[in-house]
PDB file of C-alpha atoms and ligand atoms in Angstrom:
ATOM      1  CA  MET A   1       0.000   0.000   0.000  1.00 79.00           C
ATOM      2  CA  PRO A   2       1.185   3.570  -0.590  1.00 90.00           C
ATOM      3  CA  ASP A   3       2.971   5.294   2.316  1.00 95.00           C
ATOM      4  CA  PRO A   4       0.319   7.255   4.294  1.00 96.00           C
ATOM      5  CA  TYR A   5       2.877  10.017   4.968  1.00 97.00           C
ATOM      6  CA  ARG A   6       3.389  10.623   1.262  1.00 97.00           C
ATOM      7  CA  VAL A   7      -0.325  10.371   0.478  1.00 96.00           C
ATOM      8  CA  TRP A   8      -1.115  12.841   3.254  1.00 96.00           C
ATOM      9  CA  LEU A   9       1.663  15.259   2.272  1.00 96.00           C
ATOM     10  CA  SER A  10       0.655  15.287  -1.387  1.00 95.00           C
ATOM     11  CA  GLU A  11      -3.024  15.756  -0.551  1.00 93.00           C
ATOM     12  CA  ILE A  12      -2.273  18.732   1.734  1.00 93.00           C
ATOM     13  CA  MET A  13      -0.037  20.296  -0.906  1.00 93.00           C
ATOM     14  CA  LEU A  14      -2.608  19.744  -3.635  1.00 89.00           C
ATOM     15  CA  GLN A  15      -5.364  21.576  -1.747  1.00 83.00           C
ATOM     16  CA  GLN A  16      -5.921  24.680  -3.883  1.00 76.00           C
ATOM     17  CA  THR A  17      -2.642  24.200  -5.793  1.00 80.00           C
ATOM     18  CA  THR A  18      -2.060  22.500  -9.155  1.00 82.00           C
ATOM     19  CA  VAL A  19      -0.177  19.245  -9.706  1.00 82.00           C
ATOM     20  CA  ALA A  20       2.351  21.087 -11.892  1.00 85.00           C
ATOM     21  CA  THR A  21       3.284  23.448  -9.043  1.00 88.00           C
ATOM     22  CA  VAL A  22       3.258  20.825  -6.315  1.00 92.00           C
ATOM     23  CA  GLY A  23       5.657  18.352  -8.022  1.00 93.00           C
ATOM     24  CA  ALA A  24       8.905  20.141  -7.166  1.00 94.00           C
ATOM     25  CA  TYR A  25       7.763  21.005  -3.614  1.00 95.00           C
ATOM     26  CA  PHE A  26       6.778  17.394  -2.942  1.00 96.00           C
ATOM     27  CA  ALA A  27      10.155  16.120  -4.183  1.00 96.00           C
ATOM     28  CA  ARG A  28      12.030  18.626  -1.993  1.00 96.00           C
ATOM     29  CA  PHE A  29       9.958  17.909   1.127  1.00 97.00           C
ATOM     30  CA  THR A  30      10.255  14.128   0.839  1.00 97.00           C
ATOM     31  CA  GLU A  31      13.984  14.347   0.200  1.00 97.00           C
ATOM     32  CA  ARG A  32      14.556  16.633   3.162  1.00 97.00           C
ATOM     33  CA  TRP A  33      12.001  14.966   5.468  1.00 97.00           C
ATOM     34  CA  PRO A  34      11.530  11.361   4.245  1.00 97.00           C
ATOM     35  CA  THR A  35       9.270  10.336   7.147  1.00 97.00           C
ATOM     36  CA  VAL A  36       6.582  11.953   9.251  1.00 97.00           C
ATOM     37  CA  GLU A  37       8.991  11.724  12.219  1.00 97.00           C
ATOM     38  CA  ASP A  38      11.567  13.786  10.302  1.00 97.00           C
ATOM     39  CA  LEU A  39       8.998  16.420   9.433  1.00 97.00           C
ATOM     40  CA  ALA A  40       7.642  16.536  12.988  1.00 97.00           C
ATOM     41  CA  ALA A  41      11.163  17.224  14.290  1.00 97.00           C
ATOM     42  CA  ALA A  42      11.818  20.008  11.751  1.00 96.00           C
ATOM     43  CA  ASP A  43      12.141  23.652  12.656  1.00 94.00           C
ATOM     44  CA  ASP A  44       8.923  25.598  11.996  1.00 92.00           C
ATOM     45  CA  ALA A  45      10.681  28.450  10.192  1.00 89.00           C
ATOM     46  CA  VAL A  46      12.559  26.060   7.895  1.00 92.00           C
ATOM     47  CA  VAL A  47       9.355  24.251   6.910  1.00 93.00           C
ATOM     48  CA  LEU A  48       7.486  27.532   6.352  1.00 90.00           C
ATOM     49  CA  GLY A  49      10.425  28.709   4.243  1.00 89.00           C
ATOM     50  CA  GLU A  50      10.270  25.578   2.081  1.00 92.00           C
ATOM     51  CA  TRP A  51       6.529  26.052   1.779  1.00 92.00           C
ATOM     52  CA  ALA A  52       6.923  29.631   0.508  1.00 87.00           C
ATOM     53  CA  GLY A  53       5.240  29.955  -2.860  1.00 84.00           C
ATOM     54  CA  LEU A  54       2.565  27.319  -2.236  1.00 85.00           C
ATOM     55  CA  GLY A  55       0.343  29.910  -0.530  1.00 76.00           C
ATOM     56  CA  TYR A  56      -2.318  29.322   2.128  1.00 73.00           C
ATOM     57  CA  TYR A  57       0.205  29.210   4.949  1.00 79.00           C
ATOM     58  CA  ALA A  58      -2.341  27.918   7.453  1.00 82.00           C
ATOM     59  CA  ARG A  59      -1.871  24.632   5.606  1.00 86.00           C
ATOM     60  CA  ALA A  60       1.860  24.630   6.343  1.00 89.00           C
ATOM     61  CA  ARG A  61       1.279  25.346  10.016  1.00 90.00           C
ATOM     62  CA  ASN A  62      -1.347  22.613  10.206  1.00 92.00           C
ATOM     63  CA  LEU A  63       1.042  20.310   8.357  1.00 94.00           C
ATOM     64  CA  LEU A  64       3.513  20.599  11.210  1.00 95.00           C
ATOM     65  CA  LYS A  65       0.825  20.303  13.884  1.00 95.00           C
ATOM     66  CA  CYS A  66      -0.514  17.218  12.150  1.00 97.00           C
ATOM     67  CA  ALA A  67       2.935  15.598  11.755  1.00 97.00           C
ATOM     68  CA  ARG A  68       3.558  16.119  15.482  1.00 97.00           C
ATOM     69  CA  ALA A  69       0.124  14.755  16.392  1.00 96.00           C
ATOM     70  CA  VAL A  70       0.793  11.635  14.306  1.00 97.00           C
ATOM     71  CA  VAL A  71       4.189  11.101  15.944  1.00 97.00           C
ATOM     72  CA  ALA A  72       2.649  11.621  19.399  1.00 96.00           C
ATOM     73  CA  ARG A  73       0.055   8.909  18.757  1.00 94.00           C
ATOM     74  CA  GLY A  74       2.610   6.597  17.111  1.00 95.00           C
ATOM     75  CA  GLU A  75       1.108   6.250  13.617  1.00 94.00           C
ATOM     76  CA  PHE A  76      -1.432   7.676  11.191  1.00 95.00           C
ATOM     77  CA  PRO A  77      -5.012   6.814  12.133  1.00 95.00           C
ATOM     78  CA  GLN A  78      -6.355   4.385   9.570  1.00 94.00           C
ATOM     79  CA  THR A  79     -10.008   5.296   9.159  1.00 95.00           C
ATOM     80  CA  CYS A  80     -11.639   8.208   7.421  1.00 95.00           C
ATOM     81  CA  GLU A  81     -13.384   9.161  10.660  1.00 95.00           C
ATOM     82  CA  ASP A  82     -10.242   9.084  12.838  1.00 95.00           C
ATOM     83  CA  LEU A  83      -8.151  10.897  10.253  1.00 96.00           C
ATOM     84  CA  GLN A  84     -10.480  13.882  10.541  1.00 95.00           C
ATOM     85  CA  SER A  85      -9.415  14.344  14.152  1.00 94.00           C
ATOM     86  CA  LEU A  86      -5.983  15.495  12.927  1.00 94.00           C
ATOM     87  CA  PRO A  87      -5.223  19.197  12.294  1.00 91.00           C
ATOM     88  CA  GLY A  88      -5.778  20.328   8.709  1.00 90.00           C
ATOM     89  CA  ILE A  89      -7.524  17.132   7.594  1.00 93.00           C
ATOM     90  CA  GLY A  90     -11.066  17.705   6.394  1.00 91.00           C
ATOM     91  CA  PRO A  91     -13.536  15.197   4.962  1.00 91.00           C
ATOM     92  CA  TYR A  92     -12.003  15.169   1.471  1.00 91.00           C
ATOM     93  CA  THR A  93      -8.403  14.668   2.586  1.00 93.00           C
ATOM     94  CA  ALA A  94      -9.427  12.061   5.165  1.00 95.00           C
ATOM     95  CA  ALA A  95     -11.348  10.113   2.536  1.00 95.00           C
ATOM     96  CA  ALA A  96      -8.434  10.309   0.090  1.00 95.00           C
ATOM     97  CA  ILE A  97      -5.897   9.034   2.650  1.00 96.00           C
ATOM     98  CA  ALA A  98      -8.252   6.325   3.944  1.00 96.00           C
ATOM     99  CA  ALA A  99      -9.000   5.071   0.437  1.00 96.00           C
ATOM    100  CA  ILE A 100      -5.524   5.380  -1.088  1.00 95.00           C
ATOM    101  CA  ALA A 101      -3.309   4.424   1.863  1.00 95.00           C
ATOM    102  CA  PHE A 102      -5.617   2.108   3.857  1.00 95.00           C
ATOM    103  CA  ASP A 103      -7.992   0.704   1.219  1.00 94.00           C
ATOM    104  CA  GLU A 104     -11.108   1.869   3.074  1.00 95.00           C
ATOM    105  CA  GLN A 105     -14.292   2.106   1.006  1.00 96.00           C
ATOM    106  CA  ALA A 106     -14.267   5.871   1.392  1.00 95.00           C
ATOM    107  CA  THR A 107     -15.826   8.165  -1.190  1.00 95.00           C
ATOM    108  CA  VAL A 108     -13.388  10.786  -2.416  1.00 95.00           C
ATOM    109  CA  VAL A 109     -14.959  13.827  -4.031  1.00 94.00           C
ATOM    110  CA  ASP A 110     -12.721  16.607  -5.325  1.00 91.00           C
ATOM    111  CA  GLY A 111     -13.543  19.115  -8.061  1.00 91.00           C
ATOM    112  CA  ASN A 112     -12.756  16.621 -10.820  1.00 93.00           C
ATOM    113  CA  VAL A 113     -14.922  13.887  -9.321  1.00 95.00           C
ATOM    114  CA  GLU A 114     -17.674  16.426  -8.741  1.00 96.00           C
ATOM    115  CA  ARG A 115     -17.686  17.225 -12.439  1.00 97.00           C
ATOM    116  CA  VAL A 116     -17.640  13.603 -13.615  1.00 97.00           C
ATOM    117  CA  VAL A 117     -20.394  12.535 -11.227  1.00 97.00           C
ATOM    118  CA  SER A 118     -22.633  15.518 -11.916  1.00 97.00           C
ATOM    119  CA  ARG A 119     -22.428  14.593 -15.597  1.00 98.00           C
ATOM    120  CA  LEU A 120     -22.848  10.835 -15.178  1.00 97.00           C
ATOM    121  CA  PHE A 121     -26.073  11.471 -13.259  1.00 97.00           C
ATOM    122  CA  ALA A 122     -27.025  14.714 -15.078  1.00 96.00           C
ATOM    123  CA  ILE A 123     -27.295  16.565 -11.752  1.00 97.00           C
ATOM    124  CA  ASP A 124     -28.269  20.118 -12.616  1.00 94.00           C
ATOM    125  CA  THR A 125     -28.703  21.555  -9.107  1.00 93.00           C
ATOM    126  CA  PRO A 126     -26.221  24.462  -8.860  1.00 93.00           C
ATOM    127  CA  LEU A 127     -23.065  24.065  -6.774  1.00 91.00           C
ATOM    128  CA  PRO A 128     -22.455  24.354  -3.883  1.00 89.00           C
ATOM    129  CA  SER A 129     -26.020  23.202  -3.029  1.00 91.00           C
ATOM    130  CA  ALA A 130     -25.516  20.098  -5.192  1.00 94.00           C
ATOM    131  CA  LYS A 131     -22.561  18.838  -3.139  1.00 94.00           C
ATOM    132  CA  GLY A 132     -24.591  16.463  -0.963  1.00 94.00           C
ATOM    133  CA  GLN A 133     -26.415  15.018  -3.957  1.00 96.00           C
ATOM    134  CA  ILE A 134     -23.157  14.531  -5.845  1.00 96.00           C
ATOM    135  CA  ARG A 135     -21.450  12.929  -2.851  1.00 95.00           C
ATOM    136  CA  GLU A 136     -24.340  10.484  -2.430  1.00 96.00           C
ATOM    137  CA  ALA A 137     -24.250   9.612  -6.132  1.00 97.00           C
ATOM    138  CA  ALA A 138     -20.468   9.127  -5.933  1.00 96.00           C
ATOM    139  CA  ARG A 139     -20.925   6.885  -2.877  1.00 96.00           C
ATOM    140  CA  THR A 140     -23.130   4.529  -4.902  1.00 96.00           C
ATOM    141  CA  LEU A 141     -20.271   4.090  -7.383  1.00 96.00           C
ATOM    142  CA  THR A 142     -17.426   3.501  -4.895  1.00 96.00           C
ATOM    143  CA  PRO A 143     -16.355  -0.161  -4.967  1.00 95.00           C
ATOM    144  CA  PRO A 144     -15.745  -2.132  -1.721  1.00 94.00           C
ATOM    145  CA  VAL A 145     -12.151  -2.937  -2.706  1.00 93.00           C
ATOM    146  CA  ARG A 146      -9.462  -0.744  -4.252  1.00 94.00           C
ATOM    147  CA  ALA A 147     -11.493   2.356  -3.500  1.00 94.00           C
ATOM    148  CA  GLY A 148      -8.239   4.345  -3.661  1.00 93.00           C
ATOM    149  CA  CYS A 149      -7.526   3.198  -7.227  1.00 95.00           C
ATOM    150  CA  PHE A 150     -11.119   4.002  -8.134  1.00 96.00           C
ATOM    151  CA  ALA A 151     -10.833   7.477  -6.603  1.00 94.00           C
ATOM    152  CA  GLN A 152      -7.595   8.207  -8.455  1.00 93.00           C
ATOM    153  CA  ALA A 153      -9.077   6.890 -11.707  1.00 96.00           C
ATOM    154  CA  MET A 154     -12.100   9.182 -11.321  1.00 96.00           C
ATOM    155  CA  MET A 155      -9.878  12.162 -10.566  1.00 93.00           C
ATOM    156  CA  ASP A 156      -7.680  11.406 -13.569  1.00 93.00           C
ATOM    157  CA  LEU A 157     -10.717  10.911 -15.788  1.00 97.00           C
ATOM    158  CA  GLY A 158     -11.990  14.320 -14.708  1.00 96.00           C
ATOM    159  CA  ALA A 159      -8.613  15.969 -15.267  1.00 92.00           C
ATOM    160  CA  THR A 160      -7.876  14.478 -18.680  1.00 94.00           C
ATOM    161  CA  VAL A 161     -11.111  13.299 -20.353  1.00 97.00           C
ATOM    162  CA  CYS A 162     -14.173  14.763 -18.651  1.00 97.00           C
ATOM    163  CA  LYS A 163     -12.754  18.278 -18.844  1.00 96.00           C
ATOM    164  CA  SER A 164     -14.731  21.377 -17.927  1.00 95.00           C
ATOM    165  CA  ARG A 165     -14.760  22.572 -21.491  1.00 94.00           C
ATOM    166  CA  LYS A 166     -15.026  20.215 -24.420  1.00 95.00           C
ATOM    167  CA  PRO A 167     -15.187  16.882 -22.560  1.00 97.00           C
ATOM    168  CA  LEU A 168     -13.782  14.062 -24.706  1.00 97.00           C
ATOM    169  CA  CYS A 169     -16.932  11.926 -24.599  1.00 97.00           C
ATOM    170  CA  ASP A 170     -15.925  10.033 -27.760  1.00 96.00           C
ATOM    171  CA  ILE A 171     -13.030   8.347 -25.977  1.00 97.00           C
ATOM    172  CA  CYS A 172     -14.597   8.218 -22.510  1.00 97.00           C
ATOM    173  CA  PRO A 173     -14.951   4.695 -21.065  1.00 97.00           C
ATOM    174  CA  LEU A 174     -18.110   5.803 -19.222  1.00 97.00           C
ATOM    175  CA  SER A 175     -19.963   7.353 -22.153  1.00 97.00           C
ATOM    176  CA  ALA A 176     -22.447   4.477 -22.497  1.00 96.00           C
ATOM    177  CA  ASN A 177     -23.623   5.137 -18.917  1.00 96.00           C
ATOM    178  CA  CYS A 178     -23.462   8.906 -18.901  1.00 97.00           C
ATOM    179  CA  ALA A 179     -26.800  10.721 -18.634  1.00 97.00           C
ATOM    180  CA  ALA A 180     -25.384  14.139 -19.529  1.00 97.00           C
ATOM    181  CA  HIS A 181     -23.715  12.748 -22.643  1.00 97.00           C
ATOM    182  CA  ALA A 182     -26.960  11.049 -23.669  1.00 96.00           C
ATOM    183  CA  GLN A 183     -28.839  14.320 -23.228  1.00 96.00           C
ATOM    184  CA  GLY A 184     -26.126  16.393 -24.959  1.00 95.00           C
ATOM    185  CA  ILE A 185     -25.694  18.649 -21.909  1.00 96.00           C
ATOM    186  CA  ALA A 186     -22.277  17.525 -20.634  1.00 96.00           C
ATOM    187  CA  GLU A 187     -20.561  20.871 -21.076  1.00 95.00           C
ATOM    188  CA  THR A 188     -23.264  22.720 -19.128  1.00 95.00           C
ATOM    189  CA  LEU A 189     -22.596  20.669 -15.972  1.00 96.00           C
ATOM    190  CA  PRO A 190     -21.905  21.088 -13.137  1.00 96.00           C
ATOM    191  CA  VAL A 191     -23.985  24.259 -12.809  1.00 94.00           C
ATOM    192  CA  LYS A 192     -22.248  26.802 -10.615  1.00 91.00           C
ATOM    193  CA  ALA A 193     -23.993  29.480  -8.575  1.00 86.00           C
ATOM    194  CA  LYS A 194     -22.788  32.947  -9.544  1.00 84.00           C
ATOM    195  CA  LYS A 195     -19.799  34.038  -7.472  1.00 80.00           C
ATOM    196  CA  LYS A 196     -19.876  37.242  -5.495  1.00 82.00           C
ATOM    197  CA  ALA A 197     -17.274  39.738  -6.662  1.00 87.00           C
ATOM    198  CA  LYS A 198     -14.251  39.832  -4.335  1.00 92.00           C
ATOM    199  CA  PRO A 199     -13.745  43.102  -2.481  1.00 95.00           C
ATOM    200  CA  THR A 200     -10.448  44.978  -2.714  1.00 96.00           C
ATOM    201  CA  ARG A 201      -8.514  45.995   0.400  1.00 97.00           C
ATOM    202  CA  LEU A 202      -5.802  48.629   0.494  1.00 97.00           C
ATOM    203  CA  GLY A 203      -2.677  49.069   2.565  1.00 96.00           C
ATOM    204  CA  HIS A 204       0.869  50.335   2.878  1.00 97.00           C
ATOM    205  CA  VAL A 205       4.021  48.270   3.234  1.00 97.00           C
ATOM    206  CA  TYR A 206       7.363  49.659   4.347  1.00 97.00           C
ATOM    207  CA  VAL A 207      10.737  48.369   3.178  1.00 96.00           C
ATOM    208  CA  LEU A 208      13.421  49.908   5.360  1.00 96.00           C
ATOM    209  CA  ARG A 209      17.085  49.345   4.487  1.00 94.00           C
ATOM    210  CA  HIS A 210      19.908  49.848   6.920  1.00 92.00           C
ATOM    211  CA  THR A 211      23.003  51.675   5.612  1.00 85.00           C
ATOM    212  CA  ASN A 212      24.765  48.269   5.741  1.00 88.00           C
ATOM    213  CA  ASP A 213      22.067  46.810   3.428  1.00 89.00           C
ATOM    214  CA  ALA A 214      20.238  44.875   6.156  1.00 93.00           C
ATOM    215  CA  VAL A 215      16.463  44.856   5.679  1.00 95.00           C
ATOM    216  CA  LEU A 216      13.800  45.420   8.348  1.00 96.00           C
ATOM    217  CA  VAL A 217      11.481  42.435   8.714  1.00 95.00           C
ATOM    218  CA  GLU A 218       8.941  41.257  11.238  1.00 95.00           C
ATOM    219  CA  THR A 219       7.328  37.953  12.111  1.00 92.00           C
ATOM    220  CA  ARG A 220       3.630  38.255  11.454  1.00 89.00           C
ATOM    221  CA  PRO A 221       1.202  37.300  14.247  1.00 86.00           C
ATOM    222  CA  GLN A 222       0.539  33.546  14.406  1.00 82.00           C
ATOM    223  CA  THR A 223      -3.143  33.992  13.682  1.00 81.00           C
ATOM    224  CA  GLY A 224      -4.533  35.633  10.574  1.00 82.00           C
ATOM    225  CA  LEU A 225      -3.284  35.749   7.010  1.00 87.00           C
ATOM    226  CA  LEU A 226       0.377  34.793   6.493  1.00 88.00           C
ATOM    227  CA  GLY A 227       0.427  33.959  10.216  1.00 84.00           C
ATOM    228  CA  GLY A 228       3.908  33.298  11.574  1.00 85.00           C
ATOM    229  CA  MET A 229       5.564  34.205   8.276  1.00 88.00           C
ATOM    230  CA  THR A 230       8.356  36.707   7.797  1.00 91.00           C
ATOM    231  CA  GLY A 231       7.370  39.929   6.069  1.00 94.00           C
ATOM    232  CA  PHE A 232       7.917  43.644   5.833  1.00 96.00           C
ATOM    233  CA  PRO A 233       6.102  45.881   8.315  1.00 96.00           C
ATOM    234  CA  GLY A 234       2.964  47.544   7.047  1.00 95.00           C
ATOM    235  CA  SER A 235      -0.451  48.967   7.805  1.00 95.00           C
ATOM    236  CA  ASP A 236      -3.685  47.060   8.273  1.00 93.00           C
ATOM    237  CA  TRP A 237      -5.480  46.120   5.075  1.00 95.00           C
ATOM    238  CA  ALA A 238      -8.798  47.938   4.788  1.00 95.00           C
ATOM    239  CA  GLN A 239     -11.482  49.026   2.345  1.00 94.00           C
ATOM    240  CA  ASP A 240     -10.247  52.643   2.661  1.00 93.00           C
ATOM    241  CA  LEU A 241      -6.510  53.250   2.429  1.00 93.00           C
ATOM    242  CA  PRO A 242      -5.167  53.441   6.017  1.00 94.00           C
ATOM    243  CA  PRO A 243      -2.996  56.462   6.918  1.00 93.00           C
ATOM    244  CA  PHE A 244       0.685  56.456   5.929  1.00 95.00           C
ATOM    245  CA  ASP A 245       2.330  55.545   9.224  1.00 94.00           C
ATOM    246  CA  PRO A 246       5.842  54.129   8.695  1.00 95.00           C
ATOM    247  CA  PRO A 247       7.930  52.561  11.488  1.00 94.00           C
ATOM    248  CA  VAL A 248      10.221  55.626  11.578  1.00 94.00           C
ATOM    249  CA  ASP A 249      10.543  59.074   9.983  1.00 94.00           C
ATOM    250  CA  ALA A 250      12.917  58.680   7.052  1.00 94.00           C
ATOM    251  CA  ASP A 251      13.397  59.500   3.354  1.00 94.00           C
ATOM    252  CA  TRP A 252      10.368  57.449   2.337  1.00 95.00           C
ATOM    253  CA  ARG A 253       9.589  57.218  -1.345  1.00 94.00           C
ATOM    254  CA  GLN A 254       6.894  55.244  -3.095  1.00 94.00           C
ATOM    255  CA  THR A 255       8.394  52.573  -5.356  1.00 92.00           C
ATOM    256  CA  GLY A 256       5.350  50.780  -6.648  1.00 90.00           C
ATOM    257  CA  THR A 257       1.990  49.196  -6.069  1.00 93.00           C
ATOM    258  CA  ILE A 258       1.456  45.489  -5.975  1.00 95.00           C
ATOM    259  CA  ARG A 259      -1.693  43.453  -6.344  1.00 96.00           C
ATOM    260  CA  HIS A 260      -2.293  40.114  -4.712  1.00 96.00           C
ATOM    261  CA  THR A 261      -5.384  37.958  -4.489  1.00 94.00           C
ATOM    262  CA  PHE A 262      -6.324  36.010  -1.390  1.00 92.00           C
ATOM    263  CA  THR A 263      -9.256  33.606  -1.209  1.00 86.00           C
ATOM    264  CA  HIS A 264     -11.739  36.263  -0.136  1.00 91.00           C
ATOM    265  CA  PHE A 265     -10.320  39.566  -1.342  1.00 95.00           C
ATOM    266  CA  HIS A 266      -7.883  41.364  -3.614  1.00 96.00           C
ATOM    267  CA  LEU A 267      -5.137  43.359  -1.947  1.00 97.00           C
ATOM    268  CA  LEU A 268      -3.559  46.480  -3.362  1.00 97.00           C
ATOM    269  CA  LEU A 269      -0.428  47.447  -1.447  1.00 97.00           C
ATOM    270  CA  THR A 270       1.493  50.678  -1.893  1.00 96.00           C
ATOM    271  CA  VAL A 271       5.173  49.962  -1.440  1.00 96.00           C
ATOM    272  CA  HIS A 272       7.380  52.544   0.302  1.00 96.00           C
ATOM    273  CA  MET A 273      11.110  52.374   0.703  1.00 95.00           C
ATOM    274  CA  ALA A 274      13.645  54.304   2.775  1.00 95.00           C
ATOM    275  CA  THR A 275      17.042  54.125   4.433  1.00 94.00           C
ATOM    276  CA  ALA A 276      16.937  53.909   8.207  1.00 94.00           C
ATOM    277  CA  PRO A 277      18.115  57.012  10.061  1.00 94.00           C
ATOM    278  CA  LYS A 278      21.171  56.607  12.262  1.00 91.00           C
ATOM    279  CA  GLY A 279      20.508  55.135  15.675  1.00 90.00           C
ATOM    280  CA  PHE A 280      17.055  53.745  14.772  1.00 92.00           C
ATOM    281  CA  ARG A 281      16.205  50.772  16.950  1.00 91.00           C
ATOM    282  CA  PRO A 282      13.179  48.834  15.680  1.00 91.00           C
ATOM    283  CA  ARG A 283      10.435  47.590  17.974  1.00 88.00           C
ATOM    284  CA  ASN A 284       8.607  44.338  17.150  1.00 88.00           C
ATOM    285  CA  ALA A 285      10.829  43.978  14.074  1.00 93.00           C
ATOM    286  CA  ARG A 286      14.475  43.221  13.300  1.00 94.00           C
ATOM    287  CA  PHE A 287      17.113  44.033  10.730  1.00 95.00           C
ATOM    288  CA  LEU A 288      18.035  40.952   8.751  1.00 93.00           C
ATOM    289  CA  PRO A 289      21.610  41.151   7.424  1.00 93.00           C
ATOM    290  CA  LYS A 290      22.009  40.907   3.676  1.00 89.00           C
ATOM    291  CA  SER A 291      23.686  37.476   4.050  1.00 90.00           C
ATOM    292  CA  ALA A 292      20.617  36.094   5.860  1.00 90.00           C
ATOM    293  CA  PHE A 293      17.977  37.746   3.705  1.00 90.00           C
ATOM    294  CA  ASP A 294      16.590  35.362   1.076  1.00 90.00           C
ATOM    295  CA  PRO A 295      13.626  36.832  -0.819  1.00 88.00           C
ATOM    296  CA  GLU A 296      12.786  33.334  -2.118  1.00 86.00           C
ATOM    297  CA  ALA A 297      11.951  32.251   1.438  1.00 86.00           C
ATOM    298  CA  LEU A 298       9.335  34.991   1.774  1.00 90.00           C
ATOM    299  CA  PRO A 299       5.642  34.364   1.157  1.00 91.00           C
ATOM    300  CA  THR A 300       4.544  35.265  -2.383  1.00 92.00           C
ATOM    301  CA  LEU A 301       2.988  38.573  -1.340  1.00 95.00           C
ATOM    302  CA  MET A 302       6.223  39.724   0.312  1.00 95.00           C
ATOM    303  CA  ARG A 303       8.272  38.568  -2.673  1.00 94.00           C
ATOM    304  CA  LYS A 304       6.117  40.809  -4.845  1.00 95.00           C
ATOM    305  CA  VAL A 305       6.762  43.687  -2.448  1.00 95.00           C
ATOM    306  CA  TRP A 306      10.496  43.067  -2.636  1.00 94.00           C
ATOM    307  CA  ALA A 307      10.358  42.930  -6.445  1.00 92.00           C
ATOM    308  CA  ALA A 308       8.507  46.252  -6.467  1.00 92.00           C
ATOM    309  CA  THR A 309      11.363  47.883  -4.573  1.00 90.00           C
ATOM    310  CA  LYS A 310      13.762  46.675  -7.247  1.00 82.00           C
ATOM    311  CA  GLU A 311      11.767  47.272 -10.364  1.00 60.00           C
ATOM    312  CA  GLY A 312       9.192  49.882  -9.501  1.00 46.00           C
ATOM    313  CA  ILE A 313       6.382  47.527 -10.501  1.00 42.00           C
ATOM    314  CA  HIS A 314       2.912  49.023 -10.682  1.00 42.00           C
ATOM    315  CA  ALA A 315      -0.171  46.830 -10.526  1.00 41.00           C
TER     316      ALA A 315
HETATM  317 FE1  SF4 B   1     -17.687  13.122 -18.951  1.00 73.76          FE
HETATM  318 FE2  SF4 B   1     -18.461  12.770 -21.475  1.00 73.76          FE
HETATM  319 FE3  SF4 B   1     -17.425  10.783 -20.063  1.00 73.76          FE
HETATM  320 FE4  SF4 B   1     -19.835  11.715 -19.490  1.00 73.76          FE
HETATM  321  S1  SF4 B   1     -19.229  10.710 -21.373  1.00 73.76           S
HETATM  322  S2  SF4 B   1     -18.248  11.204 -18.026  1.00 73.76           S
HETATM  323  S3  SF4 B   1     -19.560  13.880 -19.889  1.00 73.76           S
HETATM  324  S4  SF4 B   1     -16.377  12.650 -20.689  1.00 73.76           S
END
């Protein structure tokens, strides 16, 4: 059976991130931390640094919590129900691990499976209301053995054959049993409820350089967006642009504006840069020497900020 550690790690990485992006991260993580015990013993900052670029940092923090919980109990729980007691493991991930690593008859429903099943059964209730109906329909298809192989086959079918646009029904092994294909409505399913437009929040971010090229950084609060990550100091993010209130009076100049999209809002940050005045001692922040400052280890948003100080990028 596949190694539950690897199944779990790949499933957490794949939440909201594409296979193409995850590949290199997965290879690096499993080389550096080949077992759940290795990962559990790793330094938080090192793991968060390796995670940089995958986004949704709460996942990385839960990854560590989960690895430590598994080590504390001695092994991965083996049922879909027990797996959900671990941090960061919801119903989908639990079902995927239970089916793939432990051969439980668990029904795994991701976006690809949702599409295939809604078409096989011609379910035209809009998502997300249709989720329960789709899950129940998928449950009726899940075989008692090799449920993990079945789940992966359904996901692959959704990704490569039953595509959102122009599904390849002519070569689909399920076409003879597909209600949407029979009715000629495959491409219209699943029906999605109209999304609300995302609001935009505004803010300032301050990049302060020391005369010796060190850069002022802070560790963000553990809770909230980018929690526990390293970043540049800045204002709150609000609907109306907060006042310009840098960490110190200095030769501040605006070097750019960057745009970033989180799950629930767009963020437009005005980037300011200055050289620290002599004798400035930061509070709740620290100067990172040039030799220790690696922009690649920053979260994506902060990498954009750093790029804007170099290139004067405007969103
Ligand atoms: Fe999807 Fe077409 Fe196959 Fe139905 S027949 S499952 S719509 S690819």
